PDB file of C-alpha atoms and ligand atoms in Angstrom:
ATOM      1  CA  MET V   1      17.131 -13.052  22.880  1.00 95.00           C
ATOM      2  CA  ARG V   2      13.494 -11.456  22.837  1.00 98.00           C
ATOM      3  CA  ILE V   3      12.933  -8.536  21.725  1.00 98.00           C
ATOM      4  CA  ALA V   4       9.607  -6.421  21.741  1.00 99.00           C
ATOM      5  CA  ILE V   5       8.948  -3.940  19.213  1.00 99.00           C
ATOM      6  CA  ASP V   6       6.072  -0.822  18.734  1.00 98.00           C
ATOM      7  CA  CYS V   7       5.684   2.410  16.986  1.00 98.00           C
ATOM      8  CA  ASP V   8       3.462   5.167  16.728  1.00 98.00           C
ATOM      9  CA  GLU V   9       1.739   6.163  13.776  1.00 98.00           C
ATOM     10  CA  ALA V  10       4.723   8.125  12.382  1.00 98.00           C
ATOM     11  CA  GLY V  11       6.657   4.592  13.029  1.00 98.00           C
ATOM     12  CA  LEU V  12       4.018   2.412  11.318  1.00 98.00           C
ATOM     13  CA  PRO V  13       6.069   2.309   7.632  1.00 98.00           C
ATOM     14  CA  LEU V  14       9.695   1.366   9.314  1.00 98.00           C
ATOM     15  CA  LYS V  15       8.369  -1.290  12.121  1.00 98.00           C
ATOM     16  CA  PRO V  16       7.234  -4.237  10.220  1.00 98.00           C
ATOM     17  CA  VAL V  17      10.519  -3.615   8.150  1.00 98.00           C
ATOM     18  CA  LEU V  18      12.314  -3.606  10.831  1.00 99.00           C
ATOM     19  CA  ALA V  19      11.129  -6.533  12.503  1.00 98.00           C
ATOM     20  CA  ASP V  20      11.215  -8.689   9.450  1.00 98.00           C
ATOM     21  CA  HIS V  21      14.601  -7.966   9.340  1.00 98.00           C
ATOM     22  CA  LEU V  22      15.165  -8.796  12.842  1.00 98.00           C
ATOM     23  CA  ARG V  23      13.448 -12.069  12.374  1.00 98.00           C
ATOM     24  CA  ALA V  24      15.626 -12.797   9.285  1.00 98.00           C
ATOM     25  CA  GLN V  25      18.927 -12.844  11.281  1.00 97.00           C
ATOM     26  CA  GLY V  26      17.069 -15.599  13.510  1.00 97.00           C
ATOM     27  CA  VAL V  27      15.634 -12.988  16.324  1.00 98.00           C
ATOM     28  CA  ALA V  28      12.416 -13.182  18.405  1.00 98.00           C
ATOM     29  CA  VAL V  29      10.744 -10.479  17.224  1.00 98.00           C
ATOM     30  CA  THR V  30       6.949  -9.791  19.275  1.00 98.00           C
ATOM     31  CA  ASP V  31       5.095  -6.949  17.701  1.00 98.00           C
ATOM     32  CA  LEU V  32       2.867  -5.217  20.852  1.00 98.00           C
ATOM     33  CA  ASN V  33       0.721  -3.428  18.365  1.00 98.00           C
ATOM     34  CA  TYR V  34      -0.761  -1.304  21.240  1.00 98.00           C
ATOM     35  CA  GLN V  35      -2.215   1.086  18.998  1.00 97.00           C
ATOM     36  CA  GLN V  36      -4.388  -1.900  17.667  1.00 96.00           C
ATOM     37  CA  ASP V  37      -6.560  -1.953  20.527  1.00 96.00           C
ATOM     38  CA  HIS V  38      -5.923   1.255  22.066  1.00 96.00           C
ATOM     39  CA  PRO V  39      -6.301   4.867  20.810  1.00 96.00           C
ATOM     40  CA  VAL V  40      -3.252   6.455  21.947  1.00 96.00           C
ATOM     41  CA  ASP V  41      -0.471   8.353  20.981  1.00 98.00           C
ATOM     42  CA  TYR V  42       3.680   7.509  22.223  1.00 98.00           C
ATOM     43  CA  PRO V  43       3.291   8.641  25.126  1.00 98.00           C
ATOM     44  CA  ASP V  44       1.130   5.342  25.973  1.00 98.00           C
ATOM     45  CA  VAL V  45       2.735   3.088  23.177  1.00 98.00           C
ATOM     46  CA  GLY V  46       6.505   3.520  24.691  1.00 98.00           C
ATOM     47  CA  TYR V  47       5.358   3.280  28.412  1.00 98.00           C
ATOM     48  CA  HIS V  48       3.237   0.061  27.360  1.00 98.00           C
ATOM     49  CA  LEU V  49       6.934  -1.382  25.710  1.00 98.00           C
ATOM     50  CA  ALA V  50       8.654  -0.393  28.635  1.00 98.00           C
ATOM     51  CA  ARG V  51       6.746  -1.775  31.553  1.00 98.00           C
ATOM     52  CA  ARG V  52       6.964  -5.048  29.655  1.00 98.00           C
ATOM     53  CA  VAL V  53      10.158  -5.062  29.169  1.00 98.00           C
ATOM     54  CA  ALA V  54      11.306  -4.060  32.745  1.00 98.00           C
ATOM     55  CA  ALA V  55       8.870  -6.963  33.906  1.00 98.00           C
ATOM     56  CA  GLY V  56      11.309  -9.273  32.387  1.00 98.00           C
ATOM     57  CA  GLU V  57       8.512 -10.551  29.710  1.00 98.00           C
ATOM     58  CA  PHE V  58      11.459  -9.299  27.019  1.00 98.00           C
ATOM     59  CA  ASP V  59      15.197  -8.921  26.902  1.00 98.00           C
ATOM     60  CA  ARG V  60      15.478  -6.051  24.965  1.00 98.00           C
ATOM     61  CA  GLY V  61      12.700  -3.031  22.982  1.00 99.00           C
ATOM     62  CA  ILE V  62      12.718  -1.079  19.931  1.00 99.00           C
ATOM     63  CA  LEU V  63      10.379   1.664  19.790  1.00 99.00           C
ATOM     64  CA  ILE V  64       9.617   3.677  17.168  1.00 99.00           C
ATOM     65  CA  CYS V  65       7.948   7.288  16.570  1.00 98.00           C
ATOM     66  CA  GLY V  66       8.984  10.231  14.600  1.00 98.00           C
ATOM     67  CA  THR V  67      11.750  11.545  15.987  1.00 99.00           C
ATOM     68  CA  GLY V  68      12.395   9.038  18.612  1.00 98.00           C
ATOM     69  CA  LEU V  69      12.820  11.127  21.071  1.00 99.00           C
ATOM     70  CA  GLY V  70       9.303  11.032  23.130  1.00 98.00           C
ATOM     71  CA  MET V  71       9.590   7.260  23.229  1.00 98.00           C
ATOM     72  CA  ALA V  72      12.943   7.403  24.519  1.00 99.00           C
ATOM     73  CA  MET V  73      11.302  10.185  27.044  1.00 98.00           C
ATOM     74  CA  ILE V  74       8.552   7.970  28.151  1.00 98.00           C
ATOM     75  CA  ALA V  75      10.704   4.643  28.442  1.00 98.00           C
ATOM     76  CA  ASN V  76      13.640   6.169  30.246  1.00 98.00           C
ATOM     77  CA  LYS V  77      10.761   7.341  32.939  1.00 97.00           C
ATOM     78  CA  VAL V  78      10.337   3.287  33.965  1.00 97.00           C
ATOM     79  CA  PRO V  79      12.650   1.870  36.490  1.00 97.00           C
ATOM     80  CA  GLY V  80      14.970  -0.655  34.782  1.00 97.00           C
ATOM     81  CA  VAL V  81      14.422   0.655  31.491  1.00 98.00           C
ATOM     82  CA  TRP V  82      17.784   2.334  29.962  1.00 98.00           C
ATOM     83  CA  ALA V  83      16.914   3.930  26.123  1.00 98.00           C
ATOM     84  CA  GLY V  84      18.568   5.902  23.586  1.00 99.00           C
ATOM     85  CA  THR V  85      17.505   7.486  21.059  1.00 99.00           C
ATOM     86  CA  CYS V  86      19.938   6.791  17.936  1.00 98.00           C
ATOM     87  CA  HIS V  87      20.571   7.302  13.831  1.00 98.00           C
ATOM     88  CA  ASP V  88      23.834   6.354  13.599  1.00 98.00           C
ATOM     89  CA  THR V  89      25.435   2.609  13.834  1.00 98.00           C
ATOM     90  CA  PHE V  90      28.198   3.880  16.522  1.00 98.00           C
ATOM     91  CA  SER V  91      26.098   5.053  18.677  1.00 98.00           C
ATOM     92  CA  ALA V  92      23.451   2.161  18.256  1.00 98.00           C
ATOM     93  CA  GLU V  93      26.770  -0.438  19.173  1.00 98.00           C
ATOM     94  CA  ARG V  94      27.997   2.003  22.032  1.00 98.00           C
ATOM     95  CA  LEU V  95      24.493   2.317  23.561  1.00 98.00           C
ATOM     96  CA  LYS V  96      24.828  -1.608  24.311  1.00 98.00           C
ATOM     97  CA  LYS V  97      28.809  -1.919  24.827  1.00 98.00           C
ATOM     98  CA  SER V  98      28.657   1.378  27.177  1.00 98.00           C
ATOM     99  CA  ASN V  99      25.265   1.873  28.504  1.00 98.00           C
ATOM    100  CA  ASP V 100      24.141  -1.180  28.548  1.00 98.00           C
ATOM    101  CA  ALA V 101      20.631  -0.105  27.145  1.00 98.00           C
ATOM    102  CA  ASN V 102      18.023  -2.117  27.158  1.00 98.00           C
ATOM    103  CA  VAL V 103      15.532  -0.136  25.044  1.00 99.00           C
ATOM    104  CA  LEU V 104      16.870   1.338  21.798  1.00 99.00           C
ATOM    105  CA  THR V 105      14.406   4.136  19.732  1.00 99.00           C
ATOM    106  CA  LEU V 106      14.329   5.404  16.019  1.00 99.00           C
ATOM    107  CA  GLY V 107      12.999   8.016  14.377  1.00 98.00           C
ATOM    108  CA  ALA V 108      11.038   7.095  11.396  1.00 98.00           C
ATOM    109  CA  ARG V 109      11.113  10.657   9.555  1.00 98.00           C
ATOM    110  CA  VAL V 110      14.950  10.759  10.689  1.00 98.00           C
ATOM    111  CA  ILE V 111      16.767   7.784   8.517  1.00 98.00           C
ATOM    112  CA  GLY V 112      15.745   5.126   6.269  1.00 98.00           C
ATOM    113  CA  PRO V 113      14.710   2.122   6.412  1.00 98.00           C
ATOM    114  CA  GLU V 114      18.354   0.924   4.988  1.00 98.00           C
ATOM    115  CA  LEU V 115      20.158   2.965   7.747  1.00 98.00           C
ATOM    116  CA  ALA V 116      17.315   1.694  10.302  1.00 99.00           C
ATOM    117  CA  LYS V 117      17.970  -1.719   9.347  1.00 98.00           C
ATOM    118  CA  THR V 118      21.590  -1.522   9.888  1.00 98.00           C
ATOM    119  CA  ILE V 119      21.287   0.397  13.106  1.00 99.00           C
ATOM    120  CA  VAL V 120      19.089  -2.527  15.173  1.00 98.00           C
ATOM    121  CA  THR V 121      21.172  -4.677  13.611  1.00 98.00           C
ATOM    122  CA  ALA V 122      24.247  -3.070  15.526  1.00 98.00           C
ATOM    123  CA  TRP V 123      22.548  -3.123  18.677  1.00 98.00           C
ATOM    124  CA  VAL V 124      21.083  -6.376  18.681  1.00 98.00           C
ATOM    125  CA  GLN V 125      24.594  -7.880  18.298  1.00 98.00           C
ATOM    126  CA  SER V 126      26.279  -5.783  20.591  1.00 98.00           C
ATOM    127  CA  GLU V 127      26.232  -6.879  24.604  1.00 98.00           C
ATOM    128  CA  PHE V 128      27.755  -4.308  27.566  1.00 98.00           C
ATOM    129  CA  ALA V 129      31.312  -4.782  27.253  1.00 98.00           C
ATOM    130  CA  GLY V 130      31.745  -4.414  31.353  1.00 97.00           C
ATOM    131  CA  GLY V 131      35.222  -2.756  32.151  1.00 98.00           C
ATOM    132  CA  GLY V 132      35.531   0.336  32.319  1.00 97.00           C
ATOM    133  CA  SER V 133      31.803   1.116  31.719  1.00 98.00           C
ATOM    134  CA  THR V 134      30.838  -1.112  34.519  1.00 98.00           C
ATOM    135  CA  ALA V 135      31.336   1.495  37.578  1.00 98.00           C
ATOM    136  CA  LYS V 136      29.638   4.219  35.531  1.00 98.00           C
ATOM    137  CA  VAL V 137      26.289   2.090  34.510  1.00 98.00           C
ATOM    138  CA  GLN V 138      26.268   0.796  38.422  1.00 98.00           C
ATOM    139  CA  ARG V 139      26.090   4.453  39.373  1.00 98.00           C
ATOM    140  CA  LEU V 140      23.193   4.860  36.750  1.00 97.00           C
ATOM    141  CA  ARG V 141      21.809   2.297  38.607  1.00 97.00           C
ATOM    142  CA  GLU V 142      22.111   3.496  42.341  1.00 98.00           C
ATOM    143  CA  LEU V 143      21.247   6.817  41.395  1.00 97.00           C
ATOM    144  CA  GLU V 144      18.128   5.983  39.757  1.00 96.00           C
ATOM    145  CA  ARG V 145      17.310   3.788  42.764  1.00 96.00           C
ATOM    146  CA  THR V 146      18.275   6.265  45.674  1.00 96.00           C
ATOM    147  CA  GLU V 147      17.733   9.501  43.915  1.00 95.00           C
ATOM    148  CA  CYS V 148      15.312   9.428  41.161  1.00 93.00           C
ATOM    149  CA  GLY V 149      11.779  10.030  41.865  1.00 84.00           C
ATOM    150  CA  ARG V 150      12.342  12.530  44.603  1.00 80.00           C
ATOM    151  CA  ALA V 151      11.309  15.907  44.481  1.00 71.00           C
TER     152      ALA V 151
HETATM  153  C1  RB5 H 201       4.340  12.398  15.706  1.00 51.13           C
HETATM  154  O1  RB5 H 201       3.142  12.207  16.608  1.00 51.13           O
HETATM  155  C2  RB5 H 201       5.446  12.836  16.831  1.00 51.13           C
HETATM  156  O2  RB5 H 201       4.948  13.581  17.432  1.00 51.13           O
HETATM  157  C3  RB5 H 201       5.896  11.694  17.676  1.00 51.13           C
HETATM  158  O3  RB5 H 201       5.877  10.492  16.209  1.00 51.13           O
HETATM  159  C4  RB5 H 201       7.035  11.770  17.777  1.00 51.13           C
HETATM  160  O4  RB5 H 201       8.394  11.988  16.584  1.00 51.13           O
HETATM  161  C5  RB5 H 201       7.154  12.363  19.184  1.00 51.13           C
HETATM  162  O5  RB5 H 201       8.538  12.317  19.889  1.00 51.13           O
END
């Protein structure tokens, strides 16, 4: 699994902790480090990662800001990206198993590194479960295709 990770200034302490944690589990993690060359805030960081996930360059993405909220808001504007903010492991599992999200967002000012590690592991180790969720996820995608973007 190819995972991209990035953050704004609020997520800087947590990003390497999570990247190293996933690499230790054998996950291929690429730190996009968009802010290094671009003096931008979370909207541009999140948009950049989401575009690269949508393009198929990565299977999934992890975005970290202060709350996780701004990153989810911008990532969800990119067609083909489904992002959710999780600060507990149950939600992180459901985000993949029920919602088939390809981007997880976290708030570095909301949770500590140990909980964040268990959350990313729960999400990365989960796969879409199908079953009763299939029609709902298909409807999400259909609405994105046919209705979203209209005034
Ligand atoms: C800090 O820039 C803060 O606004 C940001 O990290 C994030 O929490 C926004 O959603």
